Short mmCIF file of C-alpha atoms in Angstrom, two decimals:
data_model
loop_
_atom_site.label_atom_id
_atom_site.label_comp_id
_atom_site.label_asym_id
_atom_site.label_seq_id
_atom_site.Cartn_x
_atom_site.Cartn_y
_atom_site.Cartn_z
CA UNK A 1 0.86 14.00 -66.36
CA UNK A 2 2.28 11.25 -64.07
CA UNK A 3 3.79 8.30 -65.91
CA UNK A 4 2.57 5.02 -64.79
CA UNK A 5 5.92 4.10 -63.00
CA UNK A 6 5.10 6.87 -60.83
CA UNK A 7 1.86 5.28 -60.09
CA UNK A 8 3.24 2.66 -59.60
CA UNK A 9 6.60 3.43 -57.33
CA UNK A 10 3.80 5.51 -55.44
CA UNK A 11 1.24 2.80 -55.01
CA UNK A 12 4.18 0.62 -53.68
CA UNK A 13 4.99 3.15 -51.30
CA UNK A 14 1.30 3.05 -50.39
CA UNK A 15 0.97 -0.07 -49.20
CA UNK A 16 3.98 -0.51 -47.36
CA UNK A 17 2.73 2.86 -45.23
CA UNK A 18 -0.56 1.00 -44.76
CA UNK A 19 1.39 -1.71 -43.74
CA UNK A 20 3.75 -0.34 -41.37
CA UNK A 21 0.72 1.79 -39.66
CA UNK A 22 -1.76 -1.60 -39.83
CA UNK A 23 1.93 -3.32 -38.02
CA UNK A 24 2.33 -0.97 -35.37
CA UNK A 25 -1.79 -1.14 -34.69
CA UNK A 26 -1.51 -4.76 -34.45
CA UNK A 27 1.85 -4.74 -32.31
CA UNK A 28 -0.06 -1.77 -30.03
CA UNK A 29 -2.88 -4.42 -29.52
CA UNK A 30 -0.54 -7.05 -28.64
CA UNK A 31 0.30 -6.02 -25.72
CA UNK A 32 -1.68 -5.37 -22.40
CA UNK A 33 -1.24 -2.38 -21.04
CA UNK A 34 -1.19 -1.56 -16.87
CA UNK A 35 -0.45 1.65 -15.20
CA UNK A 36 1.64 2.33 -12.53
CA UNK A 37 1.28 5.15 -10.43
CA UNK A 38 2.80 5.80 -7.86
CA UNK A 39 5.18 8.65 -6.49
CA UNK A 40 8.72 8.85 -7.33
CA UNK A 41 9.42 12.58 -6.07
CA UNK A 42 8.57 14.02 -2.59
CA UNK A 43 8.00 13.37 0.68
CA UNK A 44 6.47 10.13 -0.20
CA UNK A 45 9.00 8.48 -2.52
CA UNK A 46 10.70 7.28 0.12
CA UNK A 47 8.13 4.97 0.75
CA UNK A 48 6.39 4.44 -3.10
CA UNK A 49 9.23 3.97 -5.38
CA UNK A 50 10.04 0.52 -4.24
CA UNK A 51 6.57 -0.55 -4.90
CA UNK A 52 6.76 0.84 -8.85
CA UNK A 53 9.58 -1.34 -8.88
CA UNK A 54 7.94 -4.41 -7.09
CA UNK A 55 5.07 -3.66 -10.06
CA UNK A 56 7.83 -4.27 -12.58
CA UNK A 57 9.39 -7.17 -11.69
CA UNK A 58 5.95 -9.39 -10.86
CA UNK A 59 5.21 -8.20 -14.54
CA UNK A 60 8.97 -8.87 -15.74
CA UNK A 61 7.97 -12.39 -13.95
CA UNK A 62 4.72 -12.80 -15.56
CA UNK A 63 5.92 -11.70 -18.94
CA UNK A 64 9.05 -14.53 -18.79
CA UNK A 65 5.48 -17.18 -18.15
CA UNK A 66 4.10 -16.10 -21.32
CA UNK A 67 2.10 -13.13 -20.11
CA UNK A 68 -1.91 -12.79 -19.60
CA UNK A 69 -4.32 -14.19 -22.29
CA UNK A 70 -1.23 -14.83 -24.55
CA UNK A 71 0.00 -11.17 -24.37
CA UNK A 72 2.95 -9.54 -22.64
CA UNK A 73 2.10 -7.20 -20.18
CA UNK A 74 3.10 -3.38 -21.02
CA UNK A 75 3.94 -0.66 -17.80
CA UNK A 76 2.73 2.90 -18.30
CA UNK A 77 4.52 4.52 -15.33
CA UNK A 78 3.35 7.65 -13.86
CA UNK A 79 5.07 10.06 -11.21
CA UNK A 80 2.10 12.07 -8.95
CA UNK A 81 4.74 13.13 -7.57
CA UNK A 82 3.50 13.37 -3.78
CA UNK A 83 0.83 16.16 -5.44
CA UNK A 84 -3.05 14.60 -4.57
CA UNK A 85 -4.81 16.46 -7.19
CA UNK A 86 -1.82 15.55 -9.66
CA UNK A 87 -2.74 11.25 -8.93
CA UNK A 88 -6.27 12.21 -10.41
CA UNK A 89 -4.70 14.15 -13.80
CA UNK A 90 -2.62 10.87 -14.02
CA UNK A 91 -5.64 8.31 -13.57
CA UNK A 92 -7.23 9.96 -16.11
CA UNK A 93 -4.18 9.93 -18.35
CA UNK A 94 -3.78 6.52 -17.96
CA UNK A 95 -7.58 5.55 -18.76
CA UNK A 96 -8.30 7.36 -21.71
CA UNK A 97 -4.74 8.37 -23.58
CA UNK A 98 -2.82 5.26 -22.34
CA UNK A 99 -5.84 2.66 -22.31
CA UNK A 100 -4.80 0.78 -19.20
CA UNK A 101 -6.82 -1.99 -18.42
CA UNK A 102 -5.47 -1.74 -14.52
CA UNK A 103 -4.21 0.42 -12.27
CA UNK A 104 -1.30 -0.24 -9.53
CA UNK A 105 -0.59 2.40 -7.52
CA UNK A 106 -1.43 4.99 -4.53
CA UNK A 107 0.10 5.03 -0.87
CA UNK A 108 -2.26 7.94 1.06
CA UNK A 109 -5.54 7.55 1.69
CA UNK A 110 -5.38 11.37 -0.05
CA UNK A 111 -4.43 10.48 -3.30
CA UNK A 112 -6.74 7.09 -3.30
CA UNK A 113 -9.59 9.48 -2.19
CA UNK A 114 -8.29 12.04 -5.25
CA UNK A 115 -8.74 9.31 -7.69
CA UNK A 116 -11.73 7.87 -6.87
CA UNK A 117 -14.14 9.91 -8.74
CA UNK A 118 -11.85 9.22 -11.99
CA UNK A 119 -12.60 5.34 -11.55
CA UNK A 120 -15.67 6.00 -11.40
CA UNK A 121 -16.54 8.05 -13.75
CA UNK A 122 -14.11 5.85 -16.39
CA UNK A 123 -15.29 2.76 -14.90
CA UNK A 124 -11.31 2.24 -14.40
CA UNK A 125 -9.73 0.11 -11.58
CA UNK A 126 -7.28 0.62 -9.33
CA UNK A 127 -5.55 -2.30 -7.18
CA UNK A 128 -4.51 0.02 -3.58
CA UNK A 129 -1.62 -1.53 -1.84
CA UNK A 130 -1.32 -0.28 1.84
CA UNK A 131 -3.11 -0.18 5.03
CA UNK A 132 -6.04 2.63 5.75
CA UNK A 133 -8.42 3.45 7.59
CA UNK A 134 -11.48 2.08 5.75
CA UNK A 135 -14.65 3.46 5.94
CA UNK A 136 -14.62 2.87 2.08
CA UNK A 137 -16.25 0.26 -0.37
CA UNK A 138 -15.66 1.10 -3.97
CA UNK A 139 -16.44 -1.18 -6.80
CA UNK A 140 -13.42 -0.08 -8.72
CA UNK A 141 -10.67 -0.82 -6.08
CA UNK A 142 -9.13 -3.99 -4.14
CA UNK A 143 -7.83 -2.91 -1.53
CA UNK A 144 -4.86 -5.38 -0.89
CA UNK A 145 -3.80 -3.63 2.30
CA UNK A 146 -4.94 -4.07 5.97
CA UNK A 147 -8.17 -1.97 6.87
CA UNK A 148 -8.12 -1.27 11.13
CA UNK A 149 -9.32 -4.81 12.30
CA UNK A 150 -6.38 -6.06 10.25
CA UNK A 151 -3.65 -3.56 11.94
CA UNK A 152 -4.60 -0.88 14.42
CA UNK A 153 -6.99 -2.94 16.59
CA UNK A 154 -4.60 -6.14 17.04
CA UNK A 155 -1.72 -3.26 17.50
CA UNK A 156 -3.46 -1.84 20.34
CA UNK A 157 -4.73 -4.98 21.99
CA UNK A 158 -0.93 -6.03 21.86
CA UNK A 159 -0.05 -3.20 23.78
CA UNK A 160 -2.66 -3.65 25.96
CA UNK A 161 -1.83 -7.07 26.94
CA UNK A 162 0.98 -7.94 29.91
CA UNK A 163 3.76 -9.02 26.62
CA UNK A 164 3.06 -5.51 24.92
CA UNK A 165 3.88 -3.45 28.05
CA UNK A 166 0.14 -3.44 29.81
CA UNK A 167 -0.20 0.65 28.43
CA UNK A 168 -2.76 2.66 30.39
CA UNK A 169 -2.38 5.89 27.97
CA UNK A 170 -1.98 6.39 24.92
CA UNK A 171 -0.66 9.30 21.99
CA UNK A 172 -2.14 8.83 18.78
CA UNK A 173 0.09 10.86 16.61
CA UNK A 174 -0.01 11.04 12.49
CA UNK A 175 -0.19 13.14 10.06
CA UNK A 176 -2.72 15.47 9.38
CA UNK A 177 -4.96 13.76 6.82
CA UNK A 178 -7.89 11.54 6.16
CA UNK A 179 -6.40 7.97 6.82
CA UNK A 180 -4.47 9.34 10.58
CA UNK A 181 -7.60 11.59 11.63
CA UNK A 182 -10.25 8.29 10.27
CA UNK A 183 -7.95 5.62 12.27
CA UNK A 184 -7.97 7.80 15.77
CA UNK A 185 -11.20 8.82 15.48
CA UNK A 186 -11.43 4.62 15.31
CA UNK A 187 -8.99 3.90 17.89
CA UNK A 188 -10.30 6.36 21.05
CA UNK A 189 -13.47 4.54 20.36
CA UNK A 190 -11.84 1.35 20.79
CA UNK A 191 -9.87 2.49 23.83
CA UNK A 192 -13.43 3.99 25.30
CA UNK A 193 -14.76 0.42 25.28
CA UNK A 194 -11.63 -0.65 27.04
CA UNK A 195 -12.24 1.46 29.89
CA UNK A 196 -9.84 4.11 28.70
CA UNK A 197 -10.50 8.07 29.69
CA UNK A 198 -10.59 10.73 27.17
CA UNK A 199 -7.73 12.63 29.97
CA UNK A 200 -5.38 9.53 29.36
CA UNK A 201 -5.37 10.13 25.30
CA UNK A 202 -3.32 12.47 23.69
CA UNK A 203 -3.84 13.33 19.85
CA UNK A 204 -1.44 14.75 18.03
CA UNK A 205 -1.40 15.84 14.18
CA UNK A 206 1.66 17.11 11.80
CA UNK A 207 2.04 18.36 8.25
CA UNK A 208 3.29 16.14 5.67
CA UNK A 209 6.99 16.78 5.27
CA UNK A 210 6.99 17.63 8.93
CA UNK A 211 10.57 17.28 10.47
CA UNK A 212 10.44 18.93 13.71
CA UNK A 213 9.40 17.07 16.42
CA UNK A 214 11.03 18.47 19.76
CA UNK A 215 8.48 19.77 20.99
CA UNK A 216 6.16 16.92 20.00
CA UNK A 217 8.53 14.02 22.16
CA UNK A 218 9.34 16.37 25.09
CA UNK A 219 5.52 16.26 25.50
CA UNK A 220 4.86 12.56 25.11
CA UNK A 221 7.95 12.40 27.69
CA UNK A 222 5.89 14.89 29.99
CA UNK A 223 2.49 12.82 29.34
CA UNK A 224 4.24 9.25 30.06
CA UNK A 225 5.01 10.42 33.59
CA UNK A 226 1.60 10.10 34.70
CA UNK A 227 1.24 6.35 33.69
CA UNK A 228 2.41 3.69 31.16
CA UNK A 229 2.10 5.33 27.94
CA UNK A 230 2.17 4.08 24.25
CA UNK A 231 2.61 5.91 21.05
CA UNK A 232 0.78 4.65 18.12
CA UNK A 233 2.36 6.74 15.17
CA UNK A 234 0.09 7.20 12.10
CA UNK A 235 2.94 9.71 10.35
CA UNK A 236 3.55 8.85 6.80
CA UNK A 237 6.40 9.26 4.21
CA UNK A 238 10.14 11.01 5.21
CA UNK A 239 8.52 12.89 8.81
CA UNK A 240 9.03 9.31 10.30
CA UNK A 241 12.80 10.16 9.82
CA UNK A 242 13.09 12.93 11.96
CA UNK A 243 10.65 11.91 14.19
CA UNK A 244 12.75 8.62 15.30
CA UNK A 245 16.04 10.81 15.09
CA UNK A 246 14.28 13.09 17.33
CA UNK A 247 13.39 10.03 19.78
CA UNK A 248 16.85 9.03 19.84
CA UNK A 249 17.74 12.48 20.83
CA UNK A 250 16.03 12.48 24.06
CA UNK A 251 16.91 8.98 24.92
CA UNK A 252 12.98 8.13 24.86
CA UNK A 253 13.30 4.10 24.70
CA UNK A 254 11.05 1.11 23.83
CA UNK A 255 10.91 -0.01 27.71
CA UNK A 256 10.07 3.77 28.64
CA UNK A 257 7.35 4.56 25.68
CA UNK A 258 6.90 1.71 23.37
CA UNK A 259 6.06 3.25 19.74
CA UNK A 260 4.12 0.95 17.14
CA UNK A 261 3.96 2.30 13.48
CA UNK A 262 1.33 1.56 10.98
CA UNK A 263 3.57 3.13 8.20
CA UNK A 264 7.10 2.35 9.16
CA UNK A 265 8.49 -0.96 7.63
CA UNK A 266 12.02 -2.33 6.90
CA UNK A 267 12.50 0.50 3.63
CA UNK A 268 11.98 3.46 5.88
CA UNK A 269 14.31 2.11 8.86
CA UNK A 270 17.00 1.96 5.59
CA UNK A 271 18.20 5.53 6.24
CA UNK A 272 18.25 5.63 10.33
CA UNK A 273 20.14 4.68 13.49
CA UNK A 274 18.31 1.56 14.74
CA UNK A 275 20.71 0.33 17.49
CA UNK A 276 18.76 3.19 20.05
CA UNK A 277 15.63 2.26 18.05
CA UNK A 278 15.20 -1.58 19.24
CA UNK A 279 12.17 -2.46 20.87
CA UNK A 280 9.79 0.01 19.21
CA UNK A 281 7.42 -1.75 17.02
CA UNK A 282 5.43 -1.74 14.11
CA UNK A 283 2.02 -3.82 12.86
CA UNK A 284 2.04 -5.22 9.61
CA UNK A 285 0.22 -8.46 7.33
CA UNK A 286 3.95 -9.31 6.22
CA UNK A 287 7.81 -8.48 7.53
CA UNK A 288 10.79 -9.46 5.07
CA UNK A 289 11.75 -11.24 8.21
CA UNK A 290 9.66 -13.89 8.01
CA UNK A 291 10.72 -17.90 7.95
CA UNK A 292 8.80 -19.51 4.81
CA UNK A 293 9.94 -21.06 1.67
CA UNK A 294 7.51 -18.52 0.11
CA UNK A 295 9.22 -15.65 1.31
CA UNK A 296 13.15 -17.10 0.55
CA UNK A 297 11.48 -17.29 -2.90
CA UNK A 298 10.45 -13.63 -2.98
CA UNK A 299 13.20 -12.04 -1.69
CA UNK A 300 15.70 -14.27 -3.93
CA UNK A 301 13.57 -12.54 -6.68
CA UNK A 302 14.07 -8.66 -5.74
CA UNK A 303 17.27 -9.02 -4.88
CA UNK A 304 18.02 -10.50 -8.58
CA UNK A 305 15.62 -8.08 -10.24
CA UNK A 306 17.49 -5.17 -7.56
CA UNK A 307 20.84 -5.66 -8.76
CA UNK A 308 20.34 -6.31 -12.63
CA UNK A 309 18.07 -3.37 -12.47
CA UNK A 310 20.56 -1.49 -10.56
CA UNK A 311 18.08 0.08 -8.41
CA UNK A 312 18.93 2.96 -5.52
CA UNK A 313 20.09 1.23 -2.73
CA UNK A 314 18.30 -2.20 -2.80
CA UNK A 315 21.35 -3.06 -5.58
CA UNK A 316 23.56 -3.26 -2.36
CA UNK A 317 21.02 -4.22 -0.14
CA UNK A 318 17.96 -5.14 -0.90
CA UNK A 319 14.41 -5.20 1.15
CA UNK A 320 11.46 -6.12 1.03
CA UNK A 321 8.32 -4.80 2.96
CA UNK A 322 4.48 -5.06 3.51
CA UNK A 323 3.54 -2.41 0.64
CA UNK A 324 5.57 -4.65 -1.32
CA UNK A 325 4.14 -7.63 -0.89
CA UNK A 326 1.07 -6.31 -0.90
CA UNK A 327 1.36 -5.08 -4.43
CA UNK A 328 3.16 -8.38 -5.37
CA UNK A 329 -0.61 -10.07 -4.60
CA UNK A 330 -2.22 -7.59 -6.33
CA UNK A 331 -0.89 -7.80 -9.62
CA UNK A 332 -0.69 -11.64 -9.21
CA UNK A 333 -4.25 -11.78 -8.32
CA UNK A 334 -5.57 -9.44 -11.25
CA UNK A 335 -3.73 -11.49 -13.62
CA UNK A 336 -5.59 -14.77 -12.06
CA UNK A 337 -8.79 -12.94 -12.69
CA UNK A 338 -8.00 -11.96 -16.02
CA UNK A 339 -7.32 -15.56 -16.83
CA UNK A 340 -10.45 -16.92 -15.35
CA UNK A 341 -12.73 -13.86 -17.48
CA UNK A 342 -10.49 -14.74 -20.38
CA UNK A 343 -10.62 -10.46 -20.51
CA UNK A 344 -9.67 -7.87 -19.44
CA UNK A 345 -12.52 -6.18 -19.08
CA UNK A 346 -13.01 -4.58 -16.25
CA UNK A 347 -16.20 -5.60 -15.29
CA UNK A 348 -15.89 -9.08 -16.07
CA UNK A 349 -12.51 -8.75 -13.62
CA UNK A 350 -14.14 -7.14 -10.81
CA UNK A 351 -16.75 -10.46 -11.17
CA UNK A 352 -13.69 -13.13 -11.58
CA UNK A 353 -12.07 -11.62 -8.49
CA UNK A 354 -14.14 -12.83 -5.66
CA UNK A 355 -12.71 -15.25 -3.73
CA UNK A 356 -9.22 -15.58 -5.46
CA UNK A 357 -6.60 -16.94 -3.40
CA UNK A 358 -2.83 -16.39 -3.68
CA UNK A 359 0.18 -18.44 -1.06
CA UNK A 360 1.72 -14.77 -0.20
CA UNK A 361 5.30 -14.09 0.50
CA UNK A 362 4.47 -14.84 4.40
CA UNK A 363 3.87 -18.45 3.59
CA UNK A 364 -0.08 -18.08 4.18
CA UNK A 365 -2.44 -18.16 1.60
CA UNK A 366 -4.54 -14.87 1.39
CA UNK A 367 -7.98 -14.69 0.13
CA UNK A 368 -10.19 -12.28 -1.62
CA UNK A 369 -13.60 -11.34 0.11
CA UNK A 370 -16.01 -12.61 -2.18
CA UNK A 371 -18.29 -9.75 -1.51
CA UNK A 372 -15.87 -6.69 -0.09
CA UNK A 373 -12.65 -5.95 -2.22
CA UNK A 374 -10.68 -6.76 0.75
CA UNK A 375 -8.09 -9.38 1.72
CA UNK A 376 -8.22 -12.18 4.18
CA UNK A 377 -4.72 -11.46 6.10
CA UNK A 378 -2.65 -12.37 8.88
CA UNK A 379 -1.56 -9.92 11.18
CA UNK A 380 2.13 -9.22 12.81
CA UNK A 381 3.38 -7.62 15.47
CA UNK A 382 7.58 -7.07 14.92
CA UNK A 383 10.43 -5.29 17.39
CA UNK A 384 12.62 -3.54 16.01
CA UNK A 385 15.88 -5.04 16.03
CA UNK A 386 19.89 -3.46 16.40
CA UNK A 387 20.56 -4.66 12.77
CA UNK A 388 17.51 -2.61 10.65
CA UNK A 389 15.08 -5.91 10.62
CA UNK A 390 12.06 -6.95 12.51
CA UNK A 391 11.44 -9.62 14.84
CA UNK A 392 7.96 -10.83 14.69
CA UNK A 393 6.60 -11.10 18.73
CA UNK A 394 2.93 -11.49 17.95
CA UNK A 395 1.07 -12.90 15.32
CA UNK A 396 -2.84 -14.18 14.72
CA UNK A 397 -3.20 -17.92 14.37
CA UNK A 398 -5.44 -17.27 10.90
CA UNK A 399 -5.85 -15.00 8.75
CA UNK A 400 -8.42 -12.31 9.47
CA UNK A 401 -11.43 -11.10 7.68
CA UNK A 402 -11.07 -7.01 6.64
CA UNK A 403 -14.19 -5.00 8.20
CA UNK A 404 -13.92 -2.24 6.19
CA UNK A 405 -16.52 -0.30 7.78
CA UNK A 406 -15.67 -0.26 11.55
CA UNK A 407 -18.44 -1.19 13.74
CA UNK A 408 -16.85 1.48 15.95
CA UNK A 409 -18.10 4.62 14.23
CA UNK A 410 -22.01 5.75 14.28
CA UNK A 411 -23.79 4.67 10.94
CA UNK A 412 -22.21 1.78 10.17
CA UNK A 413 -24.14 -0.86 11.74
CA UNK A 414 -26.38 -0.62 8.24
CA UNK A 415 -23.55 -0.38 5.75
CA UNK A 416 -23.45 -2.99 2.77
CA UNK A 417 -20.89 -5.19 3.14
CA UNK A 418 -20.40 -5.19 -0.63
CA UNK A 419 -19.50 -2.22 -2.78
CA UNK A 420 -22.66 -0.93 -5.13
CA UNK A 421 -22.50 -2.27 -8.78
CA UNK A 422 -22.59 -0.10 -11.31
#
């Protein structure tokens, strides 16, 4: 029969499991927990890694001012790994093992599409970074990025106009998926209406992870000969490697075929040649080399959060991009909303988010549709420069209003402009 010291040494022993377990509960819930979720393997790391990173400082930042609600923000990071179906397996990891009350992350319009259902089902939400091709309104996402009126259209009319090279034809090339295909299919409509014929557009589509393109510029040299011709490039992740190495090649220059990018910024130029590059161009809502106290302040901040965190490459030389500081809002802006909900809830979010405003790294302040998930943004137009940066040659005096779904395309004209509630 047990003595009663045993009883006792047990009952001791007891209570300070109960405690540690009923410590560990109430350290758990002390935190706030976000995911992060982007790729850090495959052909789209090259582009998604720096914005996992740019997630971790603005919460390293947010943590150092006392967090959200009182609470230090936690980061659940995920690698999708460039795998679409694999960003869905995540999402749901991170809403029903992890608990996240947000999600960061996503760079196609693939793996957005791939998580969608997961959102919705979970009633989770997902903050979505980069520019796409719209044609979307889902109560669970912001979509911080540019939709077409923010970045293809103004891109276009650019190279349209006498300063952009007056262009008469045009090759729409990208890579074959959803947010390429969508933005064409938007674009030759838009060209139509400028008196463009369907003989003076070429459209071309490649693989992802696509890295020979010979054949692809010896035809856009061969299609240029008949009249002034302008590439807009839609290719995503490491193709638009070889495809500039491949323009250098054949000596196909900015003054002979101007090329503007939608998905080329200052981190993919990182690992190229850009001396025969100069004078191509690329449309963004932010370039690292713009003049505004705002932006001094943000890049100050990666480049001390690069180096102590010793991350590849940006410890020796650090850049920022539009991705970048289009997650930088996004986390900045969820956290606002939190604060005004005094939850984190995520419907009560979704409700505290219209019509937040933020002063962005470009110096302008940025707004929150107070109906459509979608940011009020200035557009850019930057050359590319000898030295690896951008010089911005266009910009819109305001920032512009996102029109997600693109008066352009049959069916829209009745769309809501405001995503169904649940």
């Amino acid at each position: 029969m047990p003595t009663p010291a045993f009883h006792s040494r047990h009952a001791v022993q007891l209570i300070a499991l109960v405690t540690a377990l009923t410590g560990w509960n109430a350290r758990a819930e002390d935190t706030i927990k976000v995911g992060v979720m982007h790729s850090l393997s495959g052909t789209m790391a090259i582009s998604e890694t720096a914005l996992k990173d740019t997630v971790l400082m603005a919460i390293a930042e947010i943590n150092a001012q006392g967090g959200v609600l009182g609470k230090p923000l936690e980061a659940v990071v995920v690698d999708p790994a460039s795998n679409w179906p694999l960003f869905a397996e995540k999402a749901r990891r991170l809403l029903t093992q992890d608990r996240v009350a947000v999600i960061f992350g996503c760079w196609t319009s693939v793996s957005r599409k791939a998580v969608l259902p997961v959102l919705e089902e979970l009633n989770g939400l997902l903050f979505y970074p980069v520019q796409y091709e719209g044609e979307e309104l889902s109560r669970q996402v912001f979509y911080t990025g540019a939709a077409p009126n923010q970045q293809a259209i103004p891109a276009v009319d650019y190279l349209m106009s006498p300063a952009g090279g007056a262009a008469k034809r045009w090759v729409l090339l990208g890579t074959d998926y959803v947010y390429p295909r969508t933005t064409n299919k938007i674009l030759r409509a838009y060209l139509k209406t400028r008196g463009v014929k369907d003989r003076d557009i070429d459209e071309k589509y490649t693989p992802f992870g696509h890295s020979d393109y010979q054949s692809i510029v010896a035809d856009i040299k061969k299609f240029s000969a008949e009249g002034k011709t302008a590439v807009v490039s839609t290719i995503n992740g490491d193709s638009n490697l070889s495809f500039y190495q491949e323009l250098s090649k054949a000596g196909l220059k900015a003054k002979d075929v101007p090329v503007v990018a939608f998905s080329v910024g200052e981190e993919e130029l990182r690992s190229l040649d850009t001396k025969p590059l100069a004078g191509h161009l690329a449309a963004w809502n932010y370039f690292m080399s713009i003049k505004s106290p705002a932006n001094a302040d943000f890049i100050n901040k990666w480049t001390r959060y690069a180096k102590a965190k010793g991350l590849a490459g940006h410890k020796d030389r650090p850049l920022t991009n539009d991705p970048m500081e289009a997650t930088y809002i996004g986390v900045h802006l969820w956290k606002q909303a939190v604060e005004k909900a005094k939850s984190t809830a995520v419907d009560q979010v979704i409700a505290a988010m219209a019509g937040q405003t933020f002063r962005a790294p470009s110096g302008i302040t940025v707004k929150m549709d107070e109906k459509n998930h979608h940011l009020h943004k200035p557009v850019f137009i930057g050359e590319i420069q000898a030295g690896g940066q951008f010089q911005v040659v266009w910009q819109t005096p305001s920032p512009v209003k996102a029109k997600p779904w693109s008066p352009l395309l049959e069916g829209n004209a009745n769309r809501p402009d405001a995503p169904a509630q649940r």
